[in-house]
Amino acid sequence: MSAVVLTNRIDLDSIAAAALKTAVRTWFVVTVIGQWVFAFAVASFYGLTALRGDYHGWGKFITHGHVAGDTAGNVAVAMHVASAVVLMLGGALQLVPQVRARFPVFHRWNGRVYVLSAFAISAAGLYMTWVRGSVGDASQHWGSTFGAVLIWLCAGMAVRHAIARDFRTHRRWALRLFLAAGSAYFYRLVFFLSFLVFKGPVGFDPTTFSGPFLTFMAYAQFLVPLAILEIYLHAQDSGSAIGRIATAGLLAAITVAMAAGIFAVSMAVWVPDVKAGFDPRRSIAATLSDTIQARGIDQAVAHYRHLKTAEPATYNFDEGELNTLGYQLIKKNKSSEAVRMFQLNVEAYPQSSNAYDSLGEARMDGGDKAQAIVDYRRAVELNPHNGNAAAMLQKLGDH
């Protein structure tokens, strides 16, 4: 082999190694930034609302988020949320080599807390899915169950090899645990990125929250990140410079997509959650929910109008309040009450495409197809890019 060929090979190997290292570090930094933003949003929303005694908003993204009198179920939700924050914050620190080298005691204890949190979030998730009930169909529920078992497997193998002091294998299982335990984070990125790209839901029915895309995501949220990890580990171990460069390119593309997903979910969920957590106003949705239960829907509508006139600064009258309450009523099979809440929201926000979109969904859920078409048409008029309303019109046969 000539000196020129040898030099060229060494240069290509160096470039490949540097490219792979840069790609994985960039991916890790973007992932950690997103996870810490996620953790801050979760802690702000669920923690601060709980301190104020306002649990009504917990049902916004968690089915049966807080149910009065259901102590076991409420504890499961709280454990699930708290464990998510610990996993998002602690996982990154566990994987940083400098932290592991300089603070070995912290690394060991943080690892123990991390593993316990992984078991806790999985157990709580299974309880919430199979005992308390969750949105979605059986395929999604079995996907969540598969994920819980996968998390337990990765955690158990990481602990086993740590005890055996086989640290190389331990670190690989720790990486797998990091990805499996972060599945909810990756799910959100892909889910909201799809909304950003397609201007609305694609591959599933938003009314029933079921469809091929969500079934795919129930398993892909675990399997795809783990598959990419195995590709990276193989490229790292092999001597192929081309393989390392290809893997670096794959990680770079994934990192860009993740950054877009972080932006999408931040604007749609995390930023509003942080604002809601730090908002001292009382939830009008919680107040009206109590009124509906005690005195009925008519009195709730009258109560809303009275409070909006008499105490506008005391209560939160933002658009999302009645929207959240409406969907909670739908989940309780109270379609007529949900329609009244969405009508009230349309009255308060007549230029909101989303308000009409939600009203159309409640009408359709209650069997009023003709009026649902009217509401969805108005949603599209107000926002021609409302993909969900357009898709629902097509589903209802309005071309």
mmCIF file of C-alpha atoms in Angstrom:
data_model
loop_
_atom_site.group_PDB
_atom_site.id
_atom_site.type_symbol
_atom_site.label_atom_id
_atom_site.label_comp_id
_atom_site.label_asym_id
_atom_site.label_seq_id
_atom_site.Cartn_x
_atom_site.Cartn_y
_atom_site.Cartn_z
ATOM 1 C CA MET A 1 0.000 0.000 0.000
ATOM 2 C CA SER A 2 1.445 3.337 -1.042
ATOM 3 C CA ALA A 3 2.010 6.190 1.386
ATOM 4 C CA VAL A 4 -0.546 8.309 -0.487
ATOM 5 C CA VAL A 5 -3.261 5.657 -0.189
ATOM 6 C CA LEU A 6 -2.437 5.116 3.474
ATOM 7 C CA THR A 7 -2.529 8.854 4.136
ATOM 8 C CA ASN A 8 -5.861 9.194 2.339
ATOM 9 C CA ARG A 9 -7.335 6.331 4.359
ATOM 10 C CA ILE A 10 -6.104 7.840 7.617
ATOM 11 C CA ASP A 11 -7.571 11.213 6.626
ATOM 12 C CA LEU A 12 -10.935 9.626 5.752
ATOM 13 C CA ASP A 13 -10.968 7.670 9.013
ATOM 14 C CA SER A 14 -10.223 10.851 10.973
ATOM 15 C CA ILE A 15 -12.926 12.786 9.146
ATOM 16 C CA ALA A 16 -15.436 9.972 9.698
ATOM 17 C CA ALA A 17 -14.614 9.702 13.411
ATOM 18 C CA ALA A 18 -14.856 13.482 13.876
ATOM 19 C CA ALA A 19 -18.126 13.674 11.918
ATOM 20 C CA LEU A 20 -19.727 10.904 13.960
ATOM 21 C CA LYS A 21 -18.575 12.425 17.244
ATOM 22 C CA THR A 22 -19.842 15.879 16.268
ATOM 23 C CA ALA A 23 -23.182 14.492 15.066
ATOM 24 C CA VAL A 24 -23.874 12.502 18.224
ATOM 25 C CA ARG A 25 -22.849 15.373 20.500
ATOM 26 C CA THR A 26 -25.096 17.792 18.611
ATOM 27 C CA TRP A 27 -27.968 15.291 18.815
ATOM 28 C CA PHE A 28 -27.398 14.916 22.545
ATOM 29 C CA VAL A 29 -27.336 18.679 23.186
ATOM 30 C CA VAL A 30 -30.546 19.236 21.219
ATOM 31 C CA THR A 31 -32.184 16.290 22.999
ATOM 32 C CA VAL A 32 -31.201 17.579 26.437
ATOM 33 C CA ILE A 33 -32.404 21.107 25.695
ATOM 34 C CA GLY A 34 -35.766 19.731 24.583
ATOM 35 C CA GLN A 35 -36.077 17.388 27.560
ATOM 36 C CA TRP A 36 -35.256 20.117 30.060
ATOM 37 C CA VAL A 37 -37.796 22.464 28.455
ATOM 38 C CA PHE A 38 -40.309 19.603 28.666
ATOM 39 C CA ALA A 39 -39.443 19.005 32.328
ATOM 40 C CA PHE A 40 -39.772 22.702 33.166
ATOM 41 C CA ALA A 41 -43.161 22.883 31.433
ATOM 42 C CA VAL A 42 -44.448 19.774 33.239
ATOM 43 C CA ALA A 43 -43.154 20.925 36.634
ATOM 44 C CA SER A 44 -44.532 24.441 36.131
ATOM 45 C CA PHE A 45 -47.985 23.370 35.003
ATOM 46 C CA TYR A 46 -48.696 20.375 37.224
ATOM 47 C CA GLY A 47 -46.671 21.524 40.230
ATOM 48 C CA LEU A 48 -47.871 25.116 40.476
ATOM 49 C CA THR A 49 -51.507 24.305 39.737
ATOM 50 C CA ALA A 50 -51.393 21.625 42.432
ATOM 51 C CA LEU A 51 -49.988 24.117 44.941
ATOM 52 C CA ARG A 52 -52.971 26.365 44.176
ATOM 53 C CA GLY A 53 -55.371 23.461 44.555
ATOM 54 C CA ASP A 54 -56.395 23.763 40.886
ATOM 55 C CA TYR A 55 -56.418 20.225 39.519
ATOM 56 C CA HIS A 56 -58.965 20.804 36.782
ATOM 57 C CA GLY A 57 -56.371 21.465 34.095
ATOM 58 C CA TRP A 58 -54.708 18.104 34.754
ATOM 59 C CA GLY A 59 -57.245 16.539 32.413
ATOM 60 C CA LYS A 60 -56.083 18.635 29.467
ATOM 61 C CA PHE A 61 -53.504 16.092 28.291
ATOM 62 C CA ILE A 62 -54.040 13.210 30.731
ATOM 63 C CA THR A 63 -57.231 11.186 30.516
ATOM 64 C CA HIS A 64 -59.006 11.461 33.879
ATOM 65 C CA GLY A 65 -56.135 13.655 35.062
ATOM 66 C CA HIS A 66 -57.643 14.263 38.507
ATOM 67 C CA VAL A 67 -60.782 12.589 39.779
ATOM 68 C CA ALA A 68 -62.208 13.676 43.118
ATOM 69 C CA GLY A 69 -62.277 10.759 45.558
ATOM 70 C CA ASP A 70 -60.069 8.464 43.461
ATOM 71 C CA THR A 71 -57.004 8.521 45.687
ATOM 72 C CA ALA A 72 -55.199 5.608 44.043
ATOM 73 C CA GLY A 73 -55.726 7.007 40.550
ATOM 74 C CA ASN A 74 -54.660 10.515 41.545
ATOM 75 C CA VAL A 75 -51.518 9.152 43.213
ATOM 76 C CA ALA A 76 -50.706 7.231 40.012
ATOM 77 C CA VAL A 77 -51.050 10.415 37.937
ATOM 78 C CA ALA A 78 -48.898 12.408 40.378
ATOM 79 C CA MET A 79 -46.260 9.642 40.407
ATOM 80 C CA HIS A 80 -46.304 9.510 36.613
ATOM 81 C CA VAL A 81 -45.826 13.275 36.292
ATOM 82 C CA ALA A 82 -43.144 13.519 39.005
ATOM 83 C CA SER A 83 -41.214 10.583 37.556
ATOM 84 C CA ALA A 84 -41.292 12.216 34.108
ATOM 85 C CA VAL A 85 -39.627 15.339 35.499
ATOM 86 C CA VAL A 86 -36.941 13.279 37.267
ATOM 87 C CA LEU A 87 -36.259 11.248 34.120
ATOM 88 C CA MET A 88 -35.986 14.320 31.891
ATOM 89 C CA LEU A 89 -33.624 16.109 34.284
ATOM 90 C CA GLY A 90 -31.582 13.210 35.603
ATOM 91 C CA GLY A 91 -31.100 11.181 32.439
ATOM 92 C CA ALA A 92 -28.881 13.698 30.697
ATOM 93 C CA LEU A 93 -26.640 14.141 33.725
ATOM 94 C CA GLN A 94 -26.251 10.391 33.979
ATOM 95 C CA LEU A 95 -24.800 10.169 30.490
ATOM 96 C CA VAL A 96 -22.305 13.047 30.623
ATOM 97 C CA PRO A 97 -18.799 11.493 30.931
ATOM 98 C CA GLN A 98 -17.397 14.483 32.851
ATOM 99 C CA VAL A 99 -20.093 14.158 35.521
ATOM 100 C CA ARG A 100 -19.496 10.421 35.763
ATOM 101 C CA ALA A 101 -15.714 10.888 36.120
ATOM 102 C CA ARG A 102 -15.653 13.845 38.516
ATOM 103 C CA PHE A 103 -18.667 13.026 40.663
ATOM 104 C CA PRO A 104 -18.867 9.231 40.905
ATOM 105 C CA VAL A 105 -20.966 9.234 44.089
ATOM 106 C CA PHE A 106 -23.541 11.538 42.503
ATOM 107 C CA HIS A 107 -23.481 9.369 39.371
ATOM 108 C CA ARG A 108 -24.298 6.227 41.360
ATOM 109 C CA TRP A 109 -27.101 7.798 43.408
ATOM 110 C CA ASN A 110 -28.549 9.648 40.443
ATOM 111 C CA GLY A 111 -28.541 6.347 38.568
ATOM 112 C CA ARG A 112 -30.470 4.634 41.353
ATOM 113 C CA VAL A 113 -33.062 7.407 41.426
ATOM 114 C CA TYR A 114 -33.277 7.298 37.641
ATOM 115 C CA VAL A 115 -33.909 3.553 37.542
ATOM 116 C CA LEU A 116 -36.537 3.784 40.306
ATOM 117 C CA SER A 117 -38.236 6.619 38.426
ATOM 118 C CA ALA A 118 -38.242 4.535 35.243
ATOM 119 C CA PHE A 119 -40.003 1.704 37.069
ATOM 120 C CA ALA A 120 -42.397 4.182 38.721
ATOM 121 C CA ILE A 121 -43.431 5.982 35.536
ATOM 122 C CA SER A 122 -44.015 2.655 33.774
ATOM 123 C CA ALA A 123 -46.076 1.170 36.603
ATOM 124 C CA ALA A 124 -48.140 4.351 36.934
ATOM 125 C CA GLY A 125 -48.649 4.442 33.174
ATOM 126 C CA LEU A 126 -49.948 0.865 33.147
ATOM 127 C CA TYR A 127 -52.373 1.673 35.961
ATOM 128 C CA MET A 128 -53.600 4.778 34.141
ATOM 129 C CA THR A 129 -54.049 2.816 30.909
ATOM 130 C CA TRP A 130 -55.644 -0.421 32.056
ATOM 131 C CA VAL A 131 -57.338 0.494 35.364
ATOM 132 C CA ARG A 132 -58.300 4.140 35.095
ATOM 133 C CA GLY A 133 -58.791 4.169 31.346
ATOM 134 C CA SER A 134 -57.102 6.127 28.581
ATOM 135 C CA VAL A 135 -57.860 7.511 25.141
ATOM 136 C CA GLY A 136 -56.961 5.494 22.087
ATOM 137 C CA ASP A 137 -57.664 1.929 21.075
ATOM 138 C CA ALA A 138 -56.346 -1.429 22.234
ATOM 139 C CA SER A 139 -53.398 -1.332 19.831
ATOM 140 C CA GLN A 140 -52.113 1.829 21.518
ATOM 141 C CA HIS A 141 -52.690 0.403 24.986
ATOM 142 C CA TRP A 142 -50.727 -2.720 24.119
ATOM 143 C CA GLY A 143 -48.014 -0.485 22.683
ATOM 144 C CA SER A 144 -47.743 1.325 26.009
ATOM 145 C CA THR A 145 -47.579 -2.033 27.803
ATOM 146 C CA PHE A 146 -44.841 -3.226 25.462
ATOM 147 C CA GLY A 147 -42.942 -0.010 26.198
ATOM 148 C CA ALA A 148 -43.225 -0.489 29.953
ATOM 149 C CA VAL A 149 -41.791 -4.014 29.696
ATOM 150 C CA LEU A 150 -38.999 -2.697 27.460
ATOM 151 C CA ILE A 151 -38.125 -0.016 30.027
ATOM 152 C CA TRP A 152 -38.003 -2.611 32.804
ATOM 153 C CA LEU A 153 -35.770 -4.832 30.679
ATOM 154 C CA CYS A 154 -33.325 -2.025 29.897
ATOM 155 C CA ALA A 155 -33.266 -0.876 33.527
ATOM 156 C CA GLY A 156 -32.711 -4.390 34.818
ATOM 157 C CA MET A 157 -29.865 -5.071 32.368
ATOM 158 C CA ALA A 158 -28.206 -1.732 33.144
ATOM 159 C CA VAL A 159 -28.277 -2.500 36.869
ATOM 160 C CA ARG A 160 -27.114 -6.081 36.351
ATOM 161 C CA HIS A 161 -24.016 -5.071 34.388
ATOM 162 C CA ALA A 162 -23.236 -2.214 36.779
ATOM 163 C CA ILE A 163 -23.209 -4.683 39.670
ATOM 164 C CA ALA A 164 -20.983 -7.013 37.629
ATOM 165 C CA ARG A 165 -18.716 -4.003 36.957
ATOM 166 C CA ASP A 166 -18.984 -4.579 33.222
ATOM 167 C CA PHE A 167 -19.186 -0.853 32.619
ATOM 168 C CA ARG A 168 -18.953 -0.952 28.835
ATOM 169 C CA THR A 169 -22.066 -3.121 28.574
ATOM 170 C CA HIS A 170 -23.696 -1.185 31.412
ATOM 171 C CA ARG A 171 -23.331 2.094 29.534
ATOM 172 C CA ARG A 172 -24.908 0.610 26.427
ATOM 173 C CA TRP A 173 -27.925 -0.578 28.377
ATOM 174 C CA ALA A 174 -28.058 2.806 30.115
ATOM 175 C CA LEU A 175 -28.258 4.454 26.685
ATOM 176 C CA ARG A 176 -31.085 2.103 25.734
ATOM 177 C CA LEU A 177 -32.882 2.936 28.973
ATOM 178 C CA PHE A 178 -32.436 6.661 28.310
ATOM 179 C CA LEU A 179 -34.128 6.321 24.926
ATOM 180 C CA ALA A 180 -36.882 3.957 26.061
ATOM 181 C CA ALA A 181 -37.695 6.056 29.137
ATOM 182 C CA GLY A 182 -37.780 9.191 26.970
ATOM 183 C CA SER A 183 -40.385 7.727 24.618
ATOM 184 C CA ALA A 184 -43.094 10.196 25.674
ATOM 185 C CA TYR A 185 -40.748 13.035 24.758
ATOM 186 C CA PHE A 186 -39.970 11.593 21.320
ATOM 187 C CA TYR A 187 -43.671 10.870 20.760
ATOM 188 C CA ARG A 188 -44.539 14.520 21.330
ATOM 189 C CA LEU A 189 -41.858 15.752 18.956
ATOM 190 C CA VAL A 190 -43.039 13.550 16.103
ATOM 191 C CA PHE A 191 -46.742 14.105 16.819
ATOM 192 C CA PHE A 192 -46.562 17.898 16.789
ATOM 193 C CA LEU A 193 -44.036 17.936 13.960
ATOM 194 C CA SER A 194 -46.631 16.065 11.872
ATOM 195 C CA PHE A 195 -49.137 18.822 12.674
ATOM 196 C CA LEU A 196 -46.598 21.434 11.623
ATOM 197 C CA VAL A 197 -45.857 19.677 8.323
ATOM 198 C CA PHE A 198 -49.389 18.609 7.372
ATOM 199 C CA LYS A 199 -51.267 21.569 8.934
ATOM 200 C CA GLY A 200 -53.419 19.217 10.988
ATOM 201 C CA PRO A 201 -53.876 15.568 11.973
ATOM 202 C CA VAL A 202 -52.902 12.908 9.460
ATOM 203 C CA GLY A 203 -53.404 9.159 9.692
ATOM 204 C CA PHE A 204 -55.793 9.202 12.640
ATOM 205 C CA ASP A 205 -59.251 10.306 13.721
ATOM 206 C CA PRO A 206 -58.959 13.180 16.239
ATOM 207 C CA THR A 207 -62.440 12.400 17.584
ATOM 208 C CA THR A 208 -61.597 8.856 18.677
ATOM 209 C CA PHE A 209 -57.832 9.446 18.824
ATOM 210 C CA SER A 210 -57.203 6.243 16.912
ATOM 211 C CA GLY A 211 -55.817 5.329 13.511
ATOM 212 C CA PRO A 212 -52.793 3.767 11.799
ATOM 213 C CA PHE A 213 -50.451 6.666 12.563
ATOM 214 C CA LEU A 214 -51.111 6.489 16.320
ATOM 215 C CA THR A 215 -50.852 2.690 16.301
ATOM 216 C CA PHE A 216 -47.484 3.043 14.554
ATOM 217 C CA MET A 217 -46.366 5.684 17.055
ATOM 218 C CA ALA A 218 -47.342 3.496 20.024
ATOM 219 C CA TYR A 219 -44.484 1.167 19.093
ATOM 220 C CA ALA A 220 -42.214 3.423 17.052
ATOM 221 C CA GLN A 221 -41.678 5.815 19.968
ATOM 222 C CA PHE A 222 -39.607 3.036 21.562
ATOM 223 C CA LEU A 223 -38.318 0.979 18.644
ATOM 224 C CA VAL A 224 -37.162 3.689 16.233
ATOM 225 C CA PRO A 225 -34.830 5.498 18.716
ATOM 226 C CA LEU A 226 -33.447 2.127 19.855
ATOM 227 C CA ALA A 227 -32.861 1.051 16.261
ATOM 228 C CA ILE A 228 -30.987 4.287 15.541
ATOM 229 C CA LEU A 229 -28.884 3.700 18.664
ATOM 230 C CA GLU A 230 -27.926 0.239 17.417
ATOM 231 C CA ILE A 231 -26.926 1.737 14.054
ATOM 232 C CA TYR A 232 -24.745 4.261 15.883
ATOM 233 C CA LEU A 233 -23.132 1.618 18.113
ATOM 234 C CA HIS A 234 -22.422 -0.564 15.081
ATOM 235 C CA ALA A 235 -20.847 2.365 13.220
ATOM 236 C CA GLN A 236 -18.775 3.238 16.281
ATOM 237 C CA ASP A 237 -17.475 -0.315 16.626
ATOM 238 C CA SER A 238 -16.832 -0.997 12.950
ATOM 239 C CA GLY A 239 -13.821 0.201 11.053
ATOM 240 C CA SER A 240 -15.832 1.459 8.095
ATOM 241 C CA ALA A 241 -15.285 5.159 7.488
ATOM 242 C CA ILE A 242 -18.172 5.249 4.990
ATOM 243 C CA GLY A 243 -20.487 3.699 7.586
ATOM 244 C CA ARG A 244 -19.525 6.299 10.153
ATOM 245 C CA ILE A 245 -20.059 9.167 7.735
ATOM 246 C CA ALA A 246 -23.458 7.757 6.707
ATOM 247 C CA THR A 247 -24.460 7.396 10.346
ATOM 248 C CA ALA A 248 -23.312 10.942 11.068
ATOM 249 C CA GLY A 249 -25.509 12.151 8.206
ATOM 250 C CA LEU A 250 -28.472 10.182 9.580
ATOM 251 C CA LEU A 251 -27.992 11.681 13.055
ATOM 252 C CA ALA A 252 -27.671 15.178 11.587
ATOM 253 C CA ALA A 253 -30.974 14.797 9.724
ATOM 254 C CA ILE A 254 -32.675 13.437 12.845
ATOM 255 C CA THR A 255 -31.311 16.337 14.895
ATOM 256 C CA VAL A 256 -32.766 18.894 12.479
ATOM 257 C CA ALA A 257 -36.146 17.131 12.575
ATOM 258 C CA MET A 258 -36.016 17.022 16.373
ATOM 259 C CA ALA A 259 -35.251 20.736 16.573
ATOM 260 C CA ALA A 260 -38.305 21.427 14.399
ATOM 261 C CA GLY A 261 -40.380 19.119 16.614
ATOM 262 C CA ILE A 262 -39.186 20.902 19.756
ATOM 263 C CA PHE A 263 -40.239 24.211 18.249
ATOM 264 C CA ALA A 264 -43.652 22.831 17.237
ATOM 265 C CA VAL A 265 -44.507 21.265 20.595
ATOM 266 C CA SER A 266 -43.098 24.250 22.512
ATOM 267 C CA MET A 267 -45.361 26.701 20.698
ATOM 268 C CA ALA A 268 -48.394 24.407 20.881
ATOM 269 C CA VAL A 269 -48.056 23.028 24.417
ATOM 270 C CA TRP A 270 -45.011 23.766 26.530
ATOM 271 C CA VAL A 271 -44.992 27.574 26.397
ATOM 272 C CA PRO A 272 -48.767 27.766 27.104
ATOM 273 C CA ASP A 273 -48.302 25.261 29.950
ATOM 274 C CA VAL A 274 -45.610 27.391 31.569
ATOM 275 C CA LYS A 275 -47.804 30.484 31.246
ATOM 276 C CA ALA A 276 -50.742 28.612 32.757
ATOM 277 C CA GLY A 277 -48.608 27.347 35.619
ATOM 278 C CA PHE A 278 -47.503 30.844 36.589
ATOM 279 C CA ASP A 279 -50.939 32.405 35.957
ATOM 280 C CA PRO A 280 -52.457 33.305 39.372
ATOM 281 C CA ARG A 281 -56.000 33.660 38.007
ATOM 282 C CA ARG A 282 -58.586 31.085 38.989
ATOM 283 C CA SER A 283 -59.630 28.615 36.322
ATOM 284 C CA ILE A 284 -63.057 29.458 34.918
ATOM 285 C CA ALA A 285 -63.208 25.896 33.557
ATOM 286 C CA ALA A 286 -62.866 24.430 37.065
ATOM 287 C CA THR A 287 -65.496 26.814 38.394
ATOM 288 C CA LEU A 288 -67.965 25.977 35.612
ATOM 289 C CA SER A 289 -67.299 22.250 35.986
ATOM 290 C CA ASP A 290 -68.451 22.495 39.617
ATOM 291 C CA THR A 291 -71.473 24.545 38.557
ATOM 292 C CA ILE A 292 -72.466 21.990 35.903
ATOM 293 C CA GLN A 293 -72.258 19.182 38.424
ATOM 294 C CA ALA A 294 -74.222 21.040 41.088
ATOM 295 C CA ARG A 295 -76.776 23.069 39.112
ATOM 296 C CA GLY A 296 -76.663 22.056 35.455
ATOM 297 C CA ILE A 297 -75.456 23.470 32.174
ATOM 298 C CA ASP A 298 -77.873 26.418 31.955
ATOM 299 C CA GLN A 299 -76.737 27.780 35.295
ATOM 300 C CA ALA A 300 -73.104 27.252 34.258
ATOM 301 C CA VAL A 301 -73.595 29.415 31.152
ATOM 302 C CA ALA A 302 -75.271 32.114 33.262
ATOM 303 C CA HIS A 303 -72.478 31.843 35.842
ATOM 304 C CA TYR A 304 -69.840 32.341 33.140
ATOM 305 C CA ARG A 305 -71.473 35.497 31.846
ATOM 306 C CA HIS A 306 -71.922 36.907 35.333
ATOM 307 C CA LEU A 307 -68.316 36.303 36.366
ATOM 308 C CA LYS A 308 -66.955 37.671 33.086
ATOM 309 C CA THR A 309 -68.763 40.932 33.783
ATOM 310 C CA ALA A 310 -68.314 41.095 37.550
ATOM 311 C CA GLU A 311 -64.800 39.641 38.071
ATOM 312 C CA PRO A 312 -62.881 39.695 34.771
ATOM 313 C CA ALA A 313 -59.472 39.946 36.477
ATOM 314 C CA THR A 314 -60.074 37.170 39.011
ATOM 315 C CA TYR A 315 -60.791 34.326 36.591
ATOM 316 C CA ASN A 316 -58.936 33.029 33.556
ATOM 317 C CA PHE A 317 -61.214 33.555 30.554
ATOM 318 C CA ASP A 318 -58.646 32.521 27.933
ATOM 319 C CA GLU A 319 -59.920 30.565 24.942
ATOM 320 C CA GLY A 320 -58.286 27.336 26.085
ATOM 321 C CA GLU A 321 -60.296 27.212 29.310
ATOM 322 C CA LEU A 322 -63.695 26.458 27.790
ATOM 323 C CA ASN A 323 -62.047 24.370 25.084
ATOM 324 C CA THR A 324 -60.500 22.109 27.714
ATOM 325 C CA LEU A 325 -63.765 21.866 29.642
ATOM 326 C CA GLY A 326 -65.643 21.001 26.458
ATOM 327 C CA TYR A 327 -63.362 18.091 25.670
ATOM 328 C CA GLN A 328 -63.568 16.840 29.233
ATOM 329 C CA LEU A 329 -67.342 16.786 28.898
ATOM 330 C CA ILE A 330 -67.020 14.840 25.641
ATOM 331 C CA LYS A 331 -64.885 12.257 27.430
ATOM 332 C CA LYS A 332 -67.682 11.917 29.979
ATOM 333 C CA ASN A 333 -70.182 11.307 27.146
ATOM 334 C CA LYS A 334 -71.902 14.624 27.796
ATOM 335 C CA SER A 335 -72.079 15.821 24.206
ATOM 336 C CA SER A 336 -74.921 18.306 24.694
ATOM 337 C CA GLU A 337 -73.136 20.017 27.583
ATOM 338 C CA ALA A 338 -69.917 20.072 25.532
ATOM 339 C CA VAL A 339 -71.741 21.766 22.659
ATOM 340 C CA ARG A 340 -72.991 24.478 25.022
ATOM 341 C CA MET A 341 -69.450 25.129 26.292
ATOM 342 C CA PHE A 342 -68.022 25.303 22.780
ATOM 343 C CA GLN A 343 -70.870 27.596 21.739
ATOM 344 C CA LEU A 344 -69.972 29.846 24.637
ATOM 345 C CA ASN A 345 -66.361 29.802 23.500
ATOM 346 C CA VAL A 346 -67.357 30.738 19.946
ATOM 347 C CA GLU A 347 -69.426 33.569 21.400
ATOM 348 C CA ALA A 348 -66.385 34.829 23.319
ATOM 349 C CA TYR A 349 -63.911 34.236 20.454
ATOM 350 C CA PRO A 350 -65.890 34.603 17.205
ATOM 351 C CA GLN A 351 -62.739 34.872 15.066
ATOM 352 C CA SER A 352 -61.169 31.666 16.387
ATOM 353 C CA SER A 353 -60.936 28.854 13.842
ATOM 354 C CA ASN A 354 -60.025 26.429 16.612
ATOM 355 C CA ALA A 355 -63.159 27.304 18.607
ATOM 356 C CA TYR A 356 -65.388 26.479 15.628
ATOM 357 C CA ASP A 357 -63.334 23.350 14.951
ATOM 358 C CA SER A 358 -63.985 22.116 18.486
ATOM 359 C CA LEU A 359 -67.682 22.992 18.255
ATOM 360 C CA GLY A 360 -67.919 20.988 15.051
ATOM 361 C CA GLU A 361 -66.327 18.009 16.769
ATOM 362 C CA ALA A 362 -68.840 18.173 19.626
ATOM 363 C CA ARG A 363 -71.737 18.445 17.159
ATOM 364 C CA MET A 364 -70.468 15.428 15.257
ATOM 365 C CA ASP A 365 -69.985 13.494 18.483
ATOM 366 C CA GLY A 366 -73.600 14.252 19.353
ATOM 367 C CA GLY A 367 -74.838 13.099 15.948
ATOM 368 C CA ASP A 368 -75.642 16.531 14.482
ATOM 369 C CA LYS A 369 -73.809 16.058 11.181
ATOM 370 C CA ALA A 370 -75.440 18.979 9.354
ATOM 371 C CA GLN A 371 -74.500 21.553 11.974
ATOM 372 C CA ALA A 372 -71.033 20.044 12.352
ATOM 373 C CA ILE A 373 -70.462 20.735 8.650
ATOM 374 C CA VAL A 374 -71.535 24.356 9.167
ATOM 375 C CA ASP A 375 -69.076 24.766 12.050
ATOM 376 C CA TYR A 376 -66.203 23.096 10.207
ATOM 377 C CA ARG A 377 -66.844 25.290 7.172
ATOM 378 C CA ARG A 378 -66.619 28.375 9.376
ATOM 379 C CA ALA A 379 -63.362 27.060 10.885
ATOM 380 C CA VAL A 380 -61.861 26.744 7.394
ATOM 381 C CA GLU A 381 -63.138 30.207 6.421
ATOM 382 C CA LEU A 382 -61.381 31.723 9.414
ATOM 383 C CA ASN A 383 -58.210 29.713 8.817
ATOM 384 C CA PRO A 384 -57.763 28.068 5.387
ATOM 385 C CA HIS A 385 -54.771 26.183 6.825
ATOM 386 C CA ASN A 386 -56.884 24.381 9.436
ATOM 387 C CA GLY A 387 -56.089 20.870 8.254
ATOM 388 C CA ASN A 388 -58.229 19.138 10.841
ATOM 389 C CA ALA A 389 -61.401 21.019 9.870
ATOM 390 C CA ALA A 390 -60.728 20.361 6.179
ATOM 391 C CA ALA A 391 -60.166 16.662 6.845
ATOM 392 C CA MET A 392 -63.359 16.412 8.881
ATOM 393 C CA LEU A 393 -65.377 18.086 6.123
ATOM 394 C CA GLN A 394 -64.055 15.492 3.703
ATOM 395 C CA LYS A 395 -64.925 12.722 6.144
ATOM 396 C CA LEU A 396 -68.446 14.107 6.495
ATOM 397 C CA GLY A 397 -68.861 14.139 2.738
ATOM 398 C CA ASP A 398 -68.735 17.885 2.253
ATOM 399 C CA HIS A 399 -66.445 18.419 -0.730
#
